[in-house]
Coordinates of C-alpha atoms in Angstrom, one line a residue:
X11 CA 0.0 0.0 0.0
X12 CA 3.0 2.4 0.7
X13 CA 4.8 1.8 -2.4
X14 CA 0.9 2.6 -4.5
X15 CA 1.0 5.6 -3.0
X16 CA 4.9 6.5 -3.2
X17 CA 4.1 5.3 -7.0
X18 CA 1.0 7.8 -7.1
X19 CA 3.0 10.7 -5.8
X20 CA 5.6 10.1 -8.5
X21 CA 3.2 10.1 -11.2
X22 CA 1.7 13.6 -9.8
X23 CA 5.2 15.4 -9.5
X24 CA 5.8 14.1 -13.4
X25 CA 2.9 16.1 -13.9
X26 CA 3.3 19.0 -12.4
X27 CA 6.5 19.5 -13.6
X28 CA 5.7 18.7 -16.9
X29 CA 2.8 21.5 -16.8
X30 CA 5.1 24.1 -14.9
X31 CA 7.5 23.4 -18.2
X32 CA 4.5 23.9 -21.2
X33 CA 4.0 26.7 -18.7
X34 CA 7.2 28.1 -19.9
X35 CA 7.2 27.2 -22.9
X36 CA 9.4 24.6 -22.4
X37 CA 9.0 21.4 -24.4
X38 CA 5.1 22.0 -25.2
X39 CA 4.8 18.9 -27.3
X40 CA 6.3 16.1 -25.1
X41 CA 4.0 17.7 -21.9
X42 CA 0.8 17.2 -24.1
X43 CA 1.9 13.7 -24.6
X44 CA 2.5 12.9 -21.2
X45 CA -0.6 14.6 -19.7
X46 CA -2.7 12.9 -22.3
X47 CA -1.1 9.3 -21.6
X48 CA -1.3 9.9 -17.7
X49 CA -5.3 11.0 -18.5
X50 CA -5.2 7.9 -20.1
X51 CA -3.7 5.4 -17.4
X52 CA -5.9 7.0 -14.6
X53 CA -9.0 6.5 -16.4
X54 CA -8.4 2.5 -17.0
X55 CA -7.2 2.0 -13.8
X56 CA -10.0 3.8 -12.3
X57 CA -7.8 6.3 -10.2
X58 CA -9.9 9.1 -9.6
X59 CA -8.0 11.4 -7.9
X60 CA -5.1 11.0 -10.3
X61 CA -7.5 12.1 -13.3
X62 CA -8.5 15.1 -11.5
X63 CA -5.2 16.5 -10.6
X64 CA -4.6 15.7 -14.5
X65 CA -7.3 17.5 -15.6
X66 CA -6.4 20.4 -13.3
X67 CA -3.4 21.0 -14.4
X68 CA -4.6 20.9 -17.8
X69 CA -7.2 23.2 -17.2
X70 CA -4.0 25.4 -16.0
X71 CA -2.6 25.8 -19.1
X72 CA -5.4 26.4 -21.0
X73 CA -6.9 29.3 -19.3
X74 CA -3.1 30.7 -19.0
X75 CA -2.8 30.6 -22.6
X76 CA -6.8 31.3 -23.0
X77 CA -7.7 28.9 -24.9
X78 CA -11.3 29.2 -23.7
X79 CA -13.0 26.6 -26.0
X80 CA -10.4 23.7 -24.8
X81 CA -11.3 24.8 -21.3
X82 CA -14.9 24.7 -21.6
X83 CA -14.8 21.4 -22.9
X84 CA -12.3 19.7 -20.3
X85 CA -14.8 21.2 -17.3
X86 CA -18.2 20.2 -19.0
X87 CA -16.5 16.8 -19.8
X88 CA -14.6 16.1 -16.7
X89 CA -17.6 16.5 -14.4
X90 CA -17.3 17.0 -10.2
X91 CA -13.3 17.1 -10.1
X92 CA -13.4 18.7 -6.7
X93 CA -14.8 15.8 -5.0
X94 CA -11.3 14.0 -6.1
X95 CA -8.9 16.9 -5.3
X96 CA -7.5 15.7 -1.8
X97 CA -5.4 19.1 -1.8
X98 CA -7.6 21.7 -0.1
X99 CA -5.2 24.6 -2.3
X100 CA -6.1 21.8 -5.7
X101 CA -9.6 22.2 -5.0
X102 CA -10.1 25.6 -4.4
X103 CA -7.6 26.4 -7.7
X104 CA -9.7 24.3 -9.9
X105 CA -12.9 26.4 -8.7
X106 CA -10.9 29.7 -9.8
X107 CA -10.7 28.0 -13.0
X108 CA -13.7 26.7 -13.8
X109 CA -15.5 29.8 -12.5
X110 CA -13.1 32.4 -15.1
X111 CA -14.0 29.4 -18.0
X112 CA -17.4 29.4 -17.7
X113 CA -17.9 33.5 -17.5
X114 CA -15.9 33.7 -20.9
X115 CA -17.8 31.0 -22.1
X116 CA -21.1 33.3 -21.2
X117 CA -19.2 36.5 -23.0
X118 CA -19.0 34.6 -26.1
X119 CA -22.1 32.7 -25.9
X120 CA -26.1 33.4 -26.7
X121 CA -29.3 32.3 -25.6
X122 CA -29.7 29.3 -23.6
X123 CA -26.3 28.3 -23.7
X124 CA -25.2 31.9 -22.3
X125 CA -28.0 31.2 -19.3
X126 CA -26.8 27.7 -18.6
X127 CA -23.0 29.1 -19.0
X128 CA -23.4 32.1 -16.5
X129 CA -25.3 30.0 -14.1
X130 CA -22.8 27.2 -13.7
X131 CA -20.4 29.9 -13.3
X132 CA -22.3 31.6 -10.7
X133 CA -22.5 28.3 -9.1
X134 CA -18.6 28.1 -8.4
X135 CA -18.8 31.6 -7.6
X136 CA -20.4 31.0 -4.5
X137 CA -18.0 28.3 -3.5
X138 CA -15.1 31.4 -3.6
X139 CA -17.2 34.2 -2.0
X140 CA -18.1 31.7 0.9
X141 CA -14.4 31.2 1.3
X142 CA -13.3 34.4 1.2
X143 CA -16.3 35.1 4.1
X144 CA -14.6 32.8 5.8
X145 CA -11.3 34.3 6.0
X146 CA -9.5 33.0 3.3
X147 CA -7.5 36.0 2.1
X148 CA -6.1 33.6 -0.8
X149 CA -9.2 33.5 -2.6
X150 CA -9.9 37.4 -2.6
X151 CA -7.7 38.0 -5.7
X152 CA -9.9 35.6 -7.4
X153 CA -13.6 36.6 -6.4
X154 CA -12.1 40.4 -7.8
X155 CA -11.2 38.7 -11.4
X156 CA -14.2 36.9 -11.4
X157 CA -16.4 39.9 -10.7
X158 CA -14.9 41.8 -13.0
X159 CA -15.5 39.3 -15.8
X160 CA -19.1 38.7 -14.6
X161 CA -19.4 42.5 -14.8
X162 CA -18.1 42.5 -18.7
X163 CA -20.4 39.8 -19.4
X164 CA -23.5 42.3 -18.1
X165 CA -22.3 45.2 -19.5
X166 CA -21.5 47.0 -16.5
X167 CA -18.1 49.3 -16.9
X168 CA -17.5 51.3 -13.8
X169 CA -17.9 47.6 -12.0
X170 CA -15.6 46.1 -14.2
X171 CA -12.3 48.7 -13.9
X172 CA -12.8 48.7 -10.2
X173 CA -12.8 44.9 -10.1
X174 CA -9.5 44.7 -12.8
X175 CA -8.3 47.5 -10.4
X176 CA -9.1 45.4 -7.0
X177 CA -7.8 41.4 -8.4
X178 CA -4.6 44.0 -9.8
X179 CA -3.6 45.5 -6.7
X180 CA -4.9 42.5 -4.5
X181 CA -2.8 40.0 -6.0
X182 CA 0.2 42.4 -6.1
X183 CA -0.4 42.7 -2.1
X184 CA -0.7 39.2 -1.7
X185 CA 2.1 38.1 -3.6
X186 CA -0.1 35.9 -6.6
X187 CA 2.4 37.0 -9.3
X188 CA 1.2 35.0 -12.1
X189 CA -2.4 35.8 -11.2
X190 CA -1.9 39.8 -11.4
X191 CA 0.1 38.4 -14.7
X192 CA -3.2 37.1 -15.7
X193 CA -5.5 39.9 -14.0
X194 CA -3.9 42.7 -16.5
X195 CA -4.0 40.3 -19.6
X196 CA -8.0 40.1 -19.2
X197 CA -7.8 43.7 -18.3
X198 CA -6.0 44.5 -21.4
X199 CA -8.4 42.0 -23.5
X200 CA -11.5 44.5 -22.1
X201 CA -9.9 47.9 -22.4
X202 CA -9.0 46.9 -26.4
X203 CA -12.7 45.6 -26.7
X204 CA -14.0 49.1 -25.7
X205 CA -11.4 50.6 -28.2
X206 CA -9.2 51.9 -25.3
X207 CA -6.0 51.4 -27.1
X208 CA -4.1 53.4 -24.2
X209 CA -5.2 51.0 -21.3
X210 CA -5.4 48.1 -23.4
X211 CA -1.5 48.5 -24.0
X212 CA -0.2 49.5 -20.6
X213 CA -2.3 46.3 -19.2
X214 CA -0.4 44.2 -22.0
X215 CA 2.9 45.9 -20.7
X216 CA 2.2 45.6 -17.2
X217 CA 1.1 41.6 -17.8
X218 CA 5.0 40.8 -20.0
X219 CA 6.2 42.3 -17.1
X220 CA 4.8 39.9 -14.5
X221 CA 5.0 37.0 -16.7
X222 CA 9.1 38.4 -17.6
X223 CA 9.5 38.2 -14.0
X224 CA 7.9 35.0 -13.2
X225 CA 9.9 33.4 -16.2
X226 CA 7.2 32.5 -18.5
X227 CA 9.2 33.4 -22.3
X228 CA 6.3 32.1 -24.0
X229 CA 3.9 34.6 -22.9
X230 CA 6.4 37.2 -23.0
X231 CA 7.0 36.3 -26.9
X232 CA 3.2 36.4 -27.1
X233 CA 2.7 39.5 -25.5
X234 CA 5.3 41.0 -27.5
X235 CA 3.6 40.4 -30.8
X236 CA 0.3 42.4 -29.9
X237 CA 2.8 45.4 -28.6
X238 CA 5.1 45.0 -32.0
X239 CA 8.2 44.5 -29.7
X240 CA 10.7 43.1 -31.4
X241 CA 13.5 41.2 -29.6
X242 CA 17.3 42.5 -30.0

């Protein structure tokens, strides 16, 4: 029993390093395979927990390259993941995730689809804001990103800049680098919607920065290409 769950362990570290590395850019191709064959393994031998940290950490790299239509899929498809997420941080990451995935699925969404979209995010909304009224200072960041998204979705603008503002300064506070990384790209991806070029670039700049800093080069080569940066 000790050496199932040493094994189990192992096979979760491959993971997560292999998504810290696509996280960087690093070997993309090999980290698809590997999360893919993993998926694969946990689902014939029935190991529960080991396909939702999987599908976690894929979820991971698809909102951080926002690649909302892969992400929408993986958390209609992979059903209750929290219920297999022993980690209490796991758990209450995936929510984030899910929650942020199913508001832009409402943004881009119509009719019945947008309802059922906005309502399942709503859903693991109230996980977050129950949290956070519990003390949990490490979920605040994340109920101010997904308010400010929730607030583009109805159309409401002063809500939305003071939310961007909040999850900004917030995650800055708290030190959740990669998530203010993340706070000014969808800050950025509003302002340019509204045809704000000035606040739509200094979000952009403000995200490379984080992401420079955090040492993701394959965001900072993306984010370079919607400023026209070219490297020296």
């Amino acid at each position: 029993l000790t050496q199932l769950k040493q094994d189990d362990t192992k096979v979760k570290m491959v993971n997560l390093l292999t998504t810290v590395k696509k996280l960087r850019g690093i070997d993309a191709e090999a980290g698809d395979e590997i999360l893919v064959s993993t998926l694969a393994t946990a689902a014939s031998n029935g190991d529960f927990s080991l396909s939702a940290t999987v599908n976690l950490l894929k979820l991971e790299v698809f909102v951080f390259y926002q690649k909302w239509k892969e992400a929408v899929d993986l958390v209609r498809k992979a059903g209750n993941v929290r219920q297999f997420l022993t980690a209490s941080f796991a758990s209450v990451r995936y929510t984030f995730l899910e929650a942020l995935t199913y508001v832009k699925a409402a943004q881009s969404a119509f009719g019945w689809k947008k309802r059922q979209m906005k309502k399942c995010a709503h859903k693991a909304m109230q996980l977050i804001r129950g949290w956070a009224k519990n003390g949990n200072v490490n979920v605040v960041h994340y109920l101010y990103i997904l308010e400010a998204e929730l607030a583009v979705l109805q159309g409401k603008n002063e809500k939305s800049k003071q939310s961007f503002n909040a999850a900004i300064a917030t995650s800055r506070r708290n030190g959740f680098l990669h998530d203010r990384a993340l706070a000014h790209e969808l800050a950025s991806a509003y302002f340019k919607a509204l045809r704000d070029e000035y606040w739509g670039n200094y979000h952009v700049e403000c995200s490379r920065a984080c992401y420079q800093e955090w040492g993701c080069s394959k965001k900072v080569e993306q984010l370079n290409v919607q400023l026209n940066v070219t490297r020296c």
